[in-house]
Coordinates of N, CA and C in Angstrom, one line a residue:
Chain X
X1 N 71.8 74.4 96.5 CA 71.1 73.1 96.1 C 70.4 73.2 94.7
X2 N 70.7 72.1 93.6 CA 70.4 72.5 92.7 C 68.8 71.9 92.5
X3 N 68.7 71.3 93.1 CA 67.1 70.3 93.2 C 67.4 68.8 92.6
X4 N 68.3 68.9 91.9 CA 68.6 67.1 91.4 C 69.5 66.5 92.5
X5 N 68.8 65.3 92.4 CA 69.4 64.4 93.7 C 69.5 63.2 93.2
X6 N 70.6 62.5 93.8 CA 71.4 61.6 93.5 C 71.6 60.2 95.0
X7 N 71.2 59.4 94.3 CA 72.0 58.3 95.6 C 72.5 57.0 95.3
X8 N 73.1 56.4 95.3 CA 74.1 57.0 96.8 C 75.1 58.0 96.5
X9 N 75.7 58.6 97.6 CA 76.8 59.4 97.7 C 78.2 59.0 97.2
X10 N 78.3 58.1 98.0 CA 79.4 57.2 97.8 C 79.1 55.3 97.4
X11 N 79.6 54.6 96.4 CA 79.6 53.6 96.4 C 81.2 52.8 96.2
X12 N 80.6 51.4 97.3 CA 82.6 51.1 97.0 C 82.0 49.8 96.8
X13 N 83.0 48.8 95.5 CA 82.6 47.8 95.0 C 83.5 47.1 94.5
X14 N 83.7 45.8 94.3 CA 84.5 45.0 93.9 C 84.6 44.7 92.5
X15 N 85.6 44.5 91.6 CA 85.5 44.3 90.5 C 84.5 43.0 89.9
X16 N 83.6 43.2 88.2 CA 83.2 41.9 88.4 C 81.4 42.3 88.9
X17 N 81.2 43.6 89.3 CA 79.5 43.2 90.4 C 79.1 44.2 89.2
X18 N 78.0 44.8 89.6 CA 77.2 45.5 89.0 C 76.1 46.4 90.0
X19 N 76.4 47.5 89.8 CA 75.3 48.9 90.4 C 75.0 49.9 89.8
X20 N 73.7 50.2 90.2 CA 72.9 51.2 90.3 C 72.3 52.0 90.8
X21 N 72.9 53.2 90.1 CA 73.1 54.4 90.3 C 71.6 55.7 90.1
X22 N 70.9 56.1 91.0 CA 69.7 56.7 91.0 C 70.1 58.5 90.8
X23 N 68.8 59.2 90.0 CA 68.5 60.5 89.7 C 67.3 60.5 90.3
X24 N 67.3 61.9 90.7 CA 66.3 62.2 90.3 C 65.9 63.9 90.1
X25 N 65.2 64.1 88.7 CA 65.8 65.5 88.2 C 64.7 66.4 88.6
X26 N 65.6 68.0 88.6 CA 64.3 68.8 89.1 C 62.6 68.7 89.1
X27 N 61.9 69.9 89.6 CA 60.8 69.4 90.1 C 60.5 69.9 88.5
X28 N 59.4 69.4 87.3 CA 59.7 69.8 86.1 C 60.0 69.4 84.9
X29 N 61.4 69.2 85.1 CA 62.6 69.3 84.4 C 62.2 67.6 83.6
X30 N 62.3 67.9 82.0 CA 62.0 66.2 81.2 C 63.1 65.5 80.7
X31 N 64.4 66.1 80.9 CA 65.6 65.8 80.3 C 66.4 65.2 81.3
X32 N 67.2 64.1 81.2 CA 68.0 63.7 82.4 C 69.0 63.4 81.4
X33 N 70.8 63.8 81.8 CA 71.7 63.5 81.4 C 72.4 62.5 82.6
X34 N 73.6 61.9 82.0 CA 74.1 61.0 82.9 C 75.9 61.3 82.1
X35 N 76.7 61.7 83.4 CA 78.3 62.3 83.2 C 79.1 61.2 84.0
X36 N 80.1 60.9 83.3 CA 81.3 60.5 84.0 C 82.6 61.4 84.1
X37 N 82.8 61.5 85.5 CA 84.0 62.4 85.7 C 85.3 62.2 86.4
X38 N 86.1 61.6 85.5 CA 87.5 60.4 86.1 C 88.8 61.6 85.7
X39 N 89.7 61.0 86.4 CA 90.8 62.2 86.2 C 91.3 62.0 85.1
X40 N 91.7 61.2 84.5 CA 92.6 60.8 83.0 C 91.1 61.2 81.7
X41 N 90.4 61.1 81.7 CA 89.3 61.4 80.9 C 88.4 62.8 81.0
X42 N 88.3 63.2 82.3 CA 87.7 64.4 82.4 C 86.2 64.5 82.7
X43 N 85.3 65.7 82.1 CA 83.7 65.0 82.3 C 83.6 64.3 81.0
X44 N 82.9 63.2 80.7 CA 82.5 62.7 79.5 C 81.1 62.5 79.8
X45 N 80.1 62.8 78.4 CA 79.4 62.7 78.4 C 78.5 61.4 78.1
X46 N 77.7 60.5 78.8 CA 77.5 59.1 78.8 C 75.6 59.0 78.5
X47 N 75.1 59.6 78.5 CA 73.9 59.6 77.7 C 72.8 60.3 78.1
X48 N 71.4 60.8 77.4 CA 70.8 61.7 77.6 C 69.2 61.1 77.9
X49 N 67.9 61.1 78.4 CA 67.0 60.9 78.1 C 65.9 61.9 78.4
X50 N 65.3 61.9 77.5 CA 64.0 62.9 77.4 C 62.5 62.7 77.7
X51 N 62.1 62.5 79.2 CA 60.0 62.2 79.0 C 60.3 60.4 78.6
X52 N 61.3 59.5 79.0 CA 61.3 58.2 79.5 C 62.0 58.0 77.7
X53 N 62.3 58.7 77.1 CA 62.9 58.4 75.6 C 64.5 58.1 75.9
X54 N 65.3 57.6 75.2 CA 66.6 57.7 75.2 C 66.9 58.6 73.9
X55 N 67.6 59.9 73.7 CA 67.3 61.0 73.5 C 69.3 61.1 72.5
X56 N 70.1 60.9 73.7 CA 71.1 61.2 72.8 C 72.2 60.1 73.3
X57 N 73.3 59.8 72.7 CA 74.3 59.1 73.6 C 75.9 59.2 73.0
X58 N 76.4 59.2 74.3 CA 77.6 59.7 74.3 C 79.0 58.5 74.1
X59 N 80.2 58.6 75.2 CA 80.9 57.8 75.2 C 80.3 56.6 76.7
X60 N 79.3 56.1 76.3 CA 79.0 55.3 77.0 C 79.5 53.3 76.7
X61 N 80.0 52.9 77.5 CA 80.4 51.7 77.6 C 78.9 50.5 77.3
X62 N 79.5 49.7 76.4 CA 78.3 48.4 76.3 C 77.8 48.0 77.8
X63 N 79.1 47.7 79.1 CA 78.4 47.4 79.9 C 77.4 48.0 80.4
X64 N 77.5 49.7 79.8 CA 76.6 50.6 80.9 C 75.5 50.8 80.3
X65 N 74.3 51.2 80.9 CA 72.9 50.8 80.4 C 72.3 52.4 81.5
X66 N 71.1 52.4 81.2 CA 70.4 54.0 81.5 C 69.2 53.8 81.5
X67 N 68.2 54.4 82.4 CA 66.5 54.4 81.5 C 65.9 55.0 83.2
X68 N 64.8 55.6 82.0 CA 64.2 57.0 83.0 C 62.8 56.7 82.7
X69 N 61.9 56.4 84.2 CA 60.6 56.3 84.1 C 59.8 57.3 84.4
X70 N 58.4 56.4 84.2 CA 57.1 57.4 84.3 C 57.3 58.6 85.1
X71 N 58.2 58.4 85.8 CA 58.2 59.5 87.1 C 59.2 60.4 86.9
X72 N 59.9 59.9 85.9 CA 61.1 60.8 85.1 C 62.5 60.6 86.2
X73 N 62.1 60.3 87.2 CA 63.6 59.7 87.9 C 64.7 58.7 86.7
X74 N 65.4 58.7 86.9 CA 66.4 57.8 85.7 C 67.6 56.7 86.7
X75 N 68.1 55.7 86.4 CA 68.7 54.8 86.9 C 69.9 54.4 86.0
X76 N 70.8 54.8 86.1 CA 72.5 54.0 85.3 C 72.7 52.7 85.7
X77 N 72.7 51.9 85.0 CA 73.2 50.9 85.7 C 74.8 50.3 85.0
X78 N 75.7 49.9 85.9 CA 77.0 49.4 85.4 C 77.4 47.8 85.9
X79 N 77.8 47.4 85.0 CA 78.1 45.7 85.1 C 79.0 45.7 85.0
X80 N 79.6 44.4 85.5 CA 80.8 43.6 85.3 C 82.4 45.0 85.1
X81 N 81.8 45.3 86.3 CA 82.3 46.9 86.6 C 84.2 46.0 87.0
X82 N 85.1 47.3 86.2 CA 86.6 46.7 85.9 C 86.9 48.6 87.1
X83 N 88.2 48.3 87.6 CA 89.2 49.4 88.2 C 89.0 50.6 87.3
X84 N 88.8 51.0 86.1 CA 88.5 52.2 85.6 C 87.6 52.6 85.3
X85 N 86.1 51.7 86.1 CA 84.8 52.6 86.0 C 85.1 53.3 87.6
X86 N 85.8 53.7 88.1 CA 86.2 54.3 89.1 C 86.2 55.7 88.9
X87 N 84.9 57.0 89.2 CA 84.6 58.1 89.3 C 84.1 58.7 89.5
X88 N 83.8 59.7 89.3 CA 82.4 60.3 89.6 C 81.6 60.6 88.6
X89 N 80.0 59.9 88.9 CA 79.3 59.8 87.9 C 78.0 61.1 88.6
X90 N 77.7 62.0 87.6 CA 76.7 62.8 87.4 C 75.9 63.0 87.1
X91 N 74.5 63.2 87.5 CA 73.4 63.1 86.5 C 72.9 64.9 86.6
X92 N 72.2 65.3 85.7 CA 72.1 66.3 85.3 C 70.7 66.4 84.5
X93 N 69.7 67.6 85.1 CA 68.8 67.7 84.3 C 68.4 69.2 83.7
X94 N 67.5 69.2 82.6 CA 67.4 70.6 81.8 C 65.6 70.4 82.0
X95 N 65.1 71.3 81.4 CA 63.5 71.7 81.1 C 63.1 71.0 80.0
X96 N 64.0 70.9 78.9 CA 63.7 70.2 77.6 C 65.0 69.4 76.9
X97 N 65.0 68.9 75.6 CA 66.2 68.3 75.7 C 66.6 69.5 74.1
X98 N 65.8 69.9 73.5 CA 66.5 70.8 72.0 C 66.5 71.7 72.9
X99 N 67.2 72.5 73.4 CA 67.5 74.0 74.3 C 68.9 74.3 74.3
X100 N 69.5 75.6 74.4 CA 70.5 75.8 74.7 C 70.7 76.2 76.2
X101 N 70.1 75.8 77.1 CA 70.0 76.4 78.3 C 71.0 75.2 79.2
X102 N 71.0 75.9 80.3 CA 72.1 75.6 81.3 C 71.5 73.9 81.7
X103 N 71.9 73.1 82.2 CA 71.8 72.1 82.8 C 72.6 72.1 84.5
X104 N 71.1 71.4 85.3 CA 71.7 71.9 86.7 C 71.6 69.8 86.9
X105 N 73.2 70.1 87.7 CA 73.9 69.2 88.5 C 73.4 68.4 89.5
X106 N 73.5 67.5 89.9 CA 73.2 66.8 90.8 C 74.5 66.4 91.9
X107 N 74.5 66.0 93.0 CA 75.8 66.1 94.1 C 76.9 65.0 93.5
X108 N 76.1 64.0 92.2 CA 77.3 63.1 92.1 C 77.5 61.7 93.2
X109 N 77.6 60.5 92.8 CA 78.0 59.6 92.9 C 79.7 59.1 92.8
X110 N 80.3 58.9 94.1 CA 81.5 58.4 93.8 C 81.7 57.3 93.8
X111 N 81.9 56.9 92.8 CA 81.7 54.6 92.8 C 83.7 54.7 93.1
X112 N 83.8 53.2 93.8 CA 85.3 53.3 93.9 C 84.9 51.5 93.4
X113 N 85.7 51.3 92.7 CA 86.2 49.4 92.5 C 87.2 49.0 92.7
X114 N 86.8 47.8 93.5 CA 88.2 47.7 94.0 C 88.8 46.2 93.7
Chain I
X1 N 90.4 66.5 67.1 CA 90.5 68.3 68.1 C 90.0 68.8 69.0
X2 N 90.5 69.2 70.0 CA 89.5 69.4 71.4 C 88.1 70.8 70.8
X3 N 87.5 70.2 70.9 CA 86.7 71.2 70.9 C 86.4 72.8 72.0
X4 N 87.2 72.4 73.4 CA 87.1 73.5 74.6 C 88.1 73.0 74.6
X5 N 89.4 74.6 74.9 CA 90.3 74.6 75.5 C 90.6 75.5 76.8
X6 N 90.9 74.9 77.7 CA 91.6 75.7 78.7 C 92.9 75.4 79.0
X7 N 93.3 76.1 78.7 CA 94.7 76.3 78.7 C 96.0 76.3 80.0
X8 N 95.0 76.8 81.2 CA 95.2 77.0 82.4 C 94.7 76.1 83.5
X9 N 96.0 75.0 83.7 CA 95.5 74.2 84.4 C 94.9 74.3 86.2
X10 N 96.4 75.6 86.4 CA 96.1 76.1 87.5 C 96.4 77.8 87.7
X11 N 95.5 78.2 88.5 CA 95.7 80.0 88.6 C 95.7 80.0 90.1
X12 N 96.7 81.0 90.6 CA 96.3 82.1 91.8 C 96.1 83.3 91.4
X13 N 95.1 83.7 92.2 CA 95.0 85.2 93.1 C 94.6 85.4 94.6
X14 N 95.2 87.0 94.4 CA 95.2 87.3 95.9 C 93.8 87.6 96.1
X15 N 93.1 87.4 97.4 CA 91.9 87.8 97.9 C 91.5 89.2 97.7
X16 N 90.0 89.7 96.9 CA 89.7 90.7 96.5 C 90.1 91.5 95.3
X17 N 90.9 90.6 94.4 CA 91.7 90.8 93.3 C 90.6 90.0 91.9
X18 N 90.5 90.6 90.4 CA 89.9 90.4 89.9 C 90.9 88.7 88.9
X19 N 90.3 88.0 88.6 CA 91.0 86.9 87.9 C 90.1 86.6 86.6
X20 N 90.4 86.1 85.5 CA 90.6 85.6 84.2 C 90.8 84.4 84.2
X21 N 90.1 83.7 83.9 CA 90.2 81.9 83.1 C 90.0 81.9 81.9
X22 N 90.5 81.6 81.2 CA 90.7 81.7 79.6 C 89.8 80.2 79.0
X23 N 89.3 80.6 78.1 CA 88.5 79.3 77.0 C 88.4 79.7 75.9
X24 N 89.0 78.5 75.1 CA 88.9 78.9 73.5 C 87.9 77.8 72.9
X25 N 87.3 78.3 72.3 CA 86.2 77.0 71.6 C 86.7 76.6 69.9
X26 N 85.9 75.6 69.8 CA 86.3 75.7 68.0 C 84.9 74.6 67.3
X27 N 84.1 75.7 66.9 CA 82.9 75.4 66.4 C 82.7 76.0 64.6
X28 N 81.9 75.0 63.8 CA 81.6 75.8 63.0 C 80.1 76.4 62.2
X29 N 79.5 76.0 64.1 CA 78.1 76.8 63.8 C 78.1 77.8 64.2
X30 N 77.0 78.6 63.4 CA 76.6 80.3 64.1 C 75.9 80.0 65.4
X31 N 75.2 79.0 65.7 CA 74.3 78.8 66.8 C 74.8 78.4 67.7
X32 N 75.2 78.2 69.0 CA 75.6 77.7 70.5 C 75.6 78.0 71.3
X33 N 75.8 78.0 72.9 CA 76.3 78.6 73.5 C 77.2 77.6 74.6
X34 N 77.6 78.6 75.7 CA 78.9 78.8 76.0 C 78.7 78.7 77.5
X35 N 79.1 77.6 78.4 CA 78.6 78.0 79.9 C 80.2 77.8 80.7
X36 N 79.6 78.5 81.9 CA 80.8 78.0 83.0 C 80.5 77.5 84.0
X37 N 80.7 76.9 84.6 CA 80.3 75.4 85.9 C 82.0 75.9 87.0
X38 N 81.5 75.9 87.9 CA 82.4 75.6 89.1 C 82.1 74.3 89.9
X39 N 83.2 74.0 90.4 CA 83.1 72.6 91.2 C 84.4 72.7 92.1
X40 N 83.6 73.2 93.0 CA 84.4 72.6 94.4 C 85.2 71.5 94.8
X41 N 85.8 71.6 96.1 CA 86.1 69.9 96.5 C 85.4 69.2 96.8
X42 N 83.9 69.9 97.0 CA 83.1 68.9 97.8 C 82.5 68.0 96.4
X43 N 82.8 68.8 95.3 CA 82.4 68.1 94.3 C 81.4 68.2 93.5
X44 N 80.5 68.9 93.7 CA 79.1 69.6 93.0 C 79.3 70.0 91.6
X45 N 78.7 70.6 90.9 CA 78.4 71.1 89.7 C 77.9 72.2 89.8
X46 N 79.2 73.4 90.0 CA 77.5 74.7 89.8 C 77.6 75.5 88.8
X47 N 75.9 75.8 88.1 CA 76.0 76.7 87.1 C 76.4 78.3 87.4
X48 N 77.2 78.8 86.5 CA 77.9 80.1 86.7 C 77.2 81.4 85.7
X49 N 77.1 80.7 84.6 CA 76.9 81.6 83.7 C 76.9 81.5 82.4
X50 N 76.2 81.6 81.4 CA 75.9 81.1 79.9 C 76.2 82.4 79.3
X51 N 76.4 81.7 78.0 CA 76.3 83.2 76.7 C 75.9 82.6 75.6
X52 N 75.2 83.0 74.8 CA 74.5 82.6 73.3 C 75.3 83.3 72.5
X53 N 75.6 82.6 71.2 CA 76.8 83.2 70.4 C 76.3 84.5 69.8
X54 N 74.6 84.7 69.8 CA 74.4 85.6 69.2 C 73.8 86.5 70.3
X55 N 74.1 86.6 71.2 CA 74.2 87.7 72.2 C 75.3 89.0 72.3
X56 N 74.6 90.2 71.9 CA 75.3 91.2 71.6 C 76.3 91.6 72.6
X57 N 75.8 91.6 74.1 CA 76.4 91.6 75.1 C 77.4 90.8 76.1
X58 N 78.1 91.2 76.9 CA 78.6 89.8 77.6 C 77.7 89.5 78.4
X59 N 77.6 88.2 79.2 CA 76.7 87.9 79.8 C 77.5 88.5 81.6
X60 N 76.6 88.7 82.0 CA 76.9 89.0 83.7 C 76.5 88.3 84.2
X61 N 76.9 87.7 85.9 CA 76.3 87.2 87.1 C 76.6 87.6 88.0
X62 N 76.3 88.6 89.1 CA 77.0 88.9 89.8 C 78.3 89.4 89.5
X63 N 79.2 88.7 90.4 CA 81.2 89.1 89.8 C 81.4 88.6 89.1
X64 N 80.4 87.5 88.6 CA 81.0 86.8 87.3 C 80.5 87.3 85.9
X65 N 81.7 87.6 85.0 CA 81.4 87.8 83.7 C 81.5 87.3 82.7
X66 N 81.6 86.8 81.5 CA 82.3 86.5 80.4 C 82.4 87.3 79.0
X67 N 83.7 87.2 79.2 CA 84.3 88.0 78.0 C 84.0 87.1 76.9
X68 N 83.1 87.7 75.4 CA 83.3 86.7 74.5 C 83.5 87.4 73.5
X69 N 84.6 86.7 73.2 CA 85.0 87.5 71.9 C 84.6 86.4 70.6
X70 N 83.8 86.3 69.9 CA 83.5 85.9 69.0 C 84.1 85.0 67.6
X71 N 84.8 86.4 67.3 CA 86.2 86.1 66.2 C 87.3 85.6 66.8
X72 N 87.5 85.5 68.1 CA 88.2 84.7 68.2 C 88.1 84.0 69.3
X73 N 87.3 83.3 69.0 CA 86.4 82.4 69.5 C 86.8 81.8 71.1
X74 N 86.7 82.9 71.7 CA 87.2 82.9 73.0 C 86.1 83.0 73.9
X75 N 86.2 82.5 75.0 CA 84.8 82.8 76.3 C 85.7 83.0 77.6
X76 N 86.2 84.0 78.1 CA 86.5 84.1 79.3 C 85.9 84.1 80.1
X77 N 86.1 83.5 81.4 CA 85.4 84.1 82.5 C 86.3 85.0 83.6
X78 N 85.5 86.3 84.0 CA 86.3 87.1 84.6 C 85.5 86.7 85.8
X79 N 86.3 86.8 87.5 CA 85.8 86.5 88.6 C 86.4 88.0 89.2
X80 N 85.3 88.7 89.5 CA 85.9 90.6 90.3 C 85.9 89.8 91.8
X81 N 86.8 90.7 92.3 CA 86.5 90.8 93.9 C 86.8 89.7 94.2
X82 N 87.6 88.8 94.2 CA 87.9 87.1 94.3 C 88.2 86.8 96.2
X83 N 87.0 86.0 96.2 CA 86.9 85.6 97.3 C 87.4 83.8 97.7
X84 N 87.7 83.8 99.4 CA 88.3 82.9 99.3 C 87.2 81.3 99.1
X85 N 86.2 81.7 99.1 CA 84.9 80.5 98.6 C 85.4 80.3 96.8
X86 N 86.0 81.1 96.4 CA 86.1 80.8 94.7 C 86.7 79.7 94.4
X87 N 87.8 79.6 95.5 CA 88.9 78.5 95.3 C 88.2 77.3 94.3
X88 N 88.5 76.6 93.5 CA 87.8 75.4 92.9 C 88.0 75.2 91.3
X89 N 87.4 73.9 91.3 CA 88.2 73.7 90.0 C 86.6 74.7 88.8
X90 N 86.9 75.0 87.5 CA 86.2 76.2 86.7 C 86.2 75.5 85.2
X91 N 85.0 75.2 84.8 CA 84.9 74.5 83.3 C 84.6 75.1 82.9
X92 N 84.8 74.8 81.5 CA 83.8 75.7 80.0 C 83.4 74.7 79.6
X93 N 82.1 75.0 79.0 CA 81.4 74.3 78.0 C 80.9 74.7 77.3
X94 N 80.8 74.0 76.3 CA 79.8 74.5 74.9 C 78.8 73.5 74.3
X95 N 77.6 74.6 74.0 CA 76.6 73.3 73.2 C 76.1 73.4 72.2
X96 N 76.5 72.8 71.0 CA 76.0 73.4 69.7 C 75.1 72.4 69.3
X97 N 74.3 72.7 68.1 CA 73.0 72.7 67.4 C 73.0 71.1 67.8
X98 N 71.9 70.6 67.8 CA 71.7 69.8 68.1 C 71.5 68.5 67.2
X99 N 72.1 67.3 67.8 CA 72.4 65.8 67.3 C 71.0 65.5 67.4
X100 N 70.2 64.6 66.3 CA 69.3 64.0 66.8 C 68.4 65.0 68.1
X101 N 68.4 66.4 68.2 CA 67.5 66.7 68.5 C 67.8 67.6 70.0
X102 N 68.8 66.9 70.5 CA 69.7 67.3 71.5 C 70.9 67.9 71.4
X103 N 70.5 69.2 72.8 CA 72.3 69.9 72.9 C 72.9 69.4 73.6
X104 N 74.0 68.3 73.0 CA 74.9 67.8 74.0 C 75.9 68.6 74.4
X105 N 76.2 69.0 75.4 CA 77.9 70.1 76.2 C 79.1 69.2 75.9
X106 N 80.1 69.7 75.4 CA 80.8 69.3 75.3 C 81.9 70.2 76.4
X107 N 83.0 69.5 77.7 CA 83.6 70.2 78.6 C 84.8 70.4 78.3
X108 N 85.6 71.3 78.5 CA 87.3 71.8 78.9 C 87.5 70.8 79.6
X109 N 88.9 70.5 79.8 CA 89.6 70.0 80.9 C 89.4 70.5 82.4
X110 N 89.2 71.8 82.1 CA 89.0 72.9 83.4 C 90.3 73.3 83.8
X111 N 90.3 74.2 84.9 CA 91.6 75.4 85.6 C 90.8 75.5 87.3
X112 N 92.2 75.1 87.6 CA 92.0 75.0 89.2 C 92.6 76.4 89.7
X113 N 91.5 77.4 90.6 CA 91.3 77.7 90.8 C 92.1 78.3 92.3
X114 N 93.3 79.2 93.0 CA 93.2 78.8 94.7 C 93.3 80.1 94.8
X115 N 92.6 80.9 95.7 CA 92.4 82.1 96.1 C 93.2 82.4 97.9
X116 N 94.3 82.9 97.4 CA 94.8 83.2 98.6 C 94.3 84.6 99.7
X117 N 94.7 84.2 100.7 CA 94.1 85.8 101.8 C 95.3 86.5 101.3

């Protein structure tokens, strides 16, 4: 168990809606990343936030949106969600966000659209 | 250009037998380092093992090692004693100096992993 937790486990959804996707990062830890992991693309990295900052960002989609409060838990949210936001999405947190240190995993979210 | 290559999309070995997953990186900072993540079927993310480019040594975990060869800019991971829990899919990543302030990882495709008895 890495200490970052994630819910839901699974989500199944219709094309067209919009969800959100919860973290929440070790006990500590000020950095929260957010990963998409689809078979044709691989992991991609979709954005980073640091102490409620938005920190770095990746190949994140206009529909997709992020943000991490007071309490440093973080929320993805995805809109007007099409058949290939269909994957597993990741959140991941570190101790800081300039580090070269490991980043520990969370169990993952599997969104299905359908 | 892919920044992490793995080459090897799928490997066996026999149970108790040592295995090799190959990663080639292509960076042109002195600063980074270099991790491996396993992920099961169940689907998790686990950390395996880091190296800093300017670490003299390989890094160890347990059975897990990595081979880094530097000049050529390779990071293996060696798995001793391969057991049949190894089975799973095996990434590389790398995170160099920081964008705006942050080390973003950039991942391999990865190498699936099946450990026979």
């Amino acid at each position: 168990d890495s200490g970052v937790t994630q819910t839901p486990k699974h989500l199944i959804t219709a094309t067209g809606q919009r969800v959100t996707l919860r973290c929440s990062p070790r006990s500590g830890d000020l950095s929260v990343y957010w990963y998409q992991q689809s078979l044709d693309q691989g992991l991609q990295f979709l954005i980073q936030y640091y102490n409620g900052e938005e920190r770095a960002k990746g190949n994140i989609l206009e529909r997709f949106s992020a943000q991490q409060f007071p309490d440093l838990h973080s929320e993805l949210n995805l809109s007007s969600l099409e058949l290939g936001d269909s994957a597993l999405y990741f959140c991941a947190s570190s101790p800081s966000s300039g580090s070269i240190y490991e980043q520990y995993f969370g169990p993952g979210t599997r969104l299905t659209v359908t | 250009a892919q920044k992490i290559t793995q080459t090897q999309p799928g490997m066996f070995v026999q149970e108790k037998e040592a295995v090799t997953l190959d990663c080639t990186y292509d960076t042109s900072d002195q600063s980074y380092g270099l991790f491996w993540y396993k992920q099961p079927s169940s689907g998790e993310m686990i950390f395996l093992i880091y190296q800093g480019s300017y670490d003299e040594q390989n890094a160890t975990e347990g059975r897990y090692s990595l081979n880094f060869q530097k000049a050529r800019k390779s990071a293996n991971l060696v798995i001793s004693a391969s057991q049949l829990g190894d089975s799973a899919m095996y990434f590389c990543a790398m995170r160099e100096p920081p964008s705006g302030g942050s080390y973003i990882p950039t991942f391999g495709r990865g190498t699936s992993l099946i450990v026979h008895p």
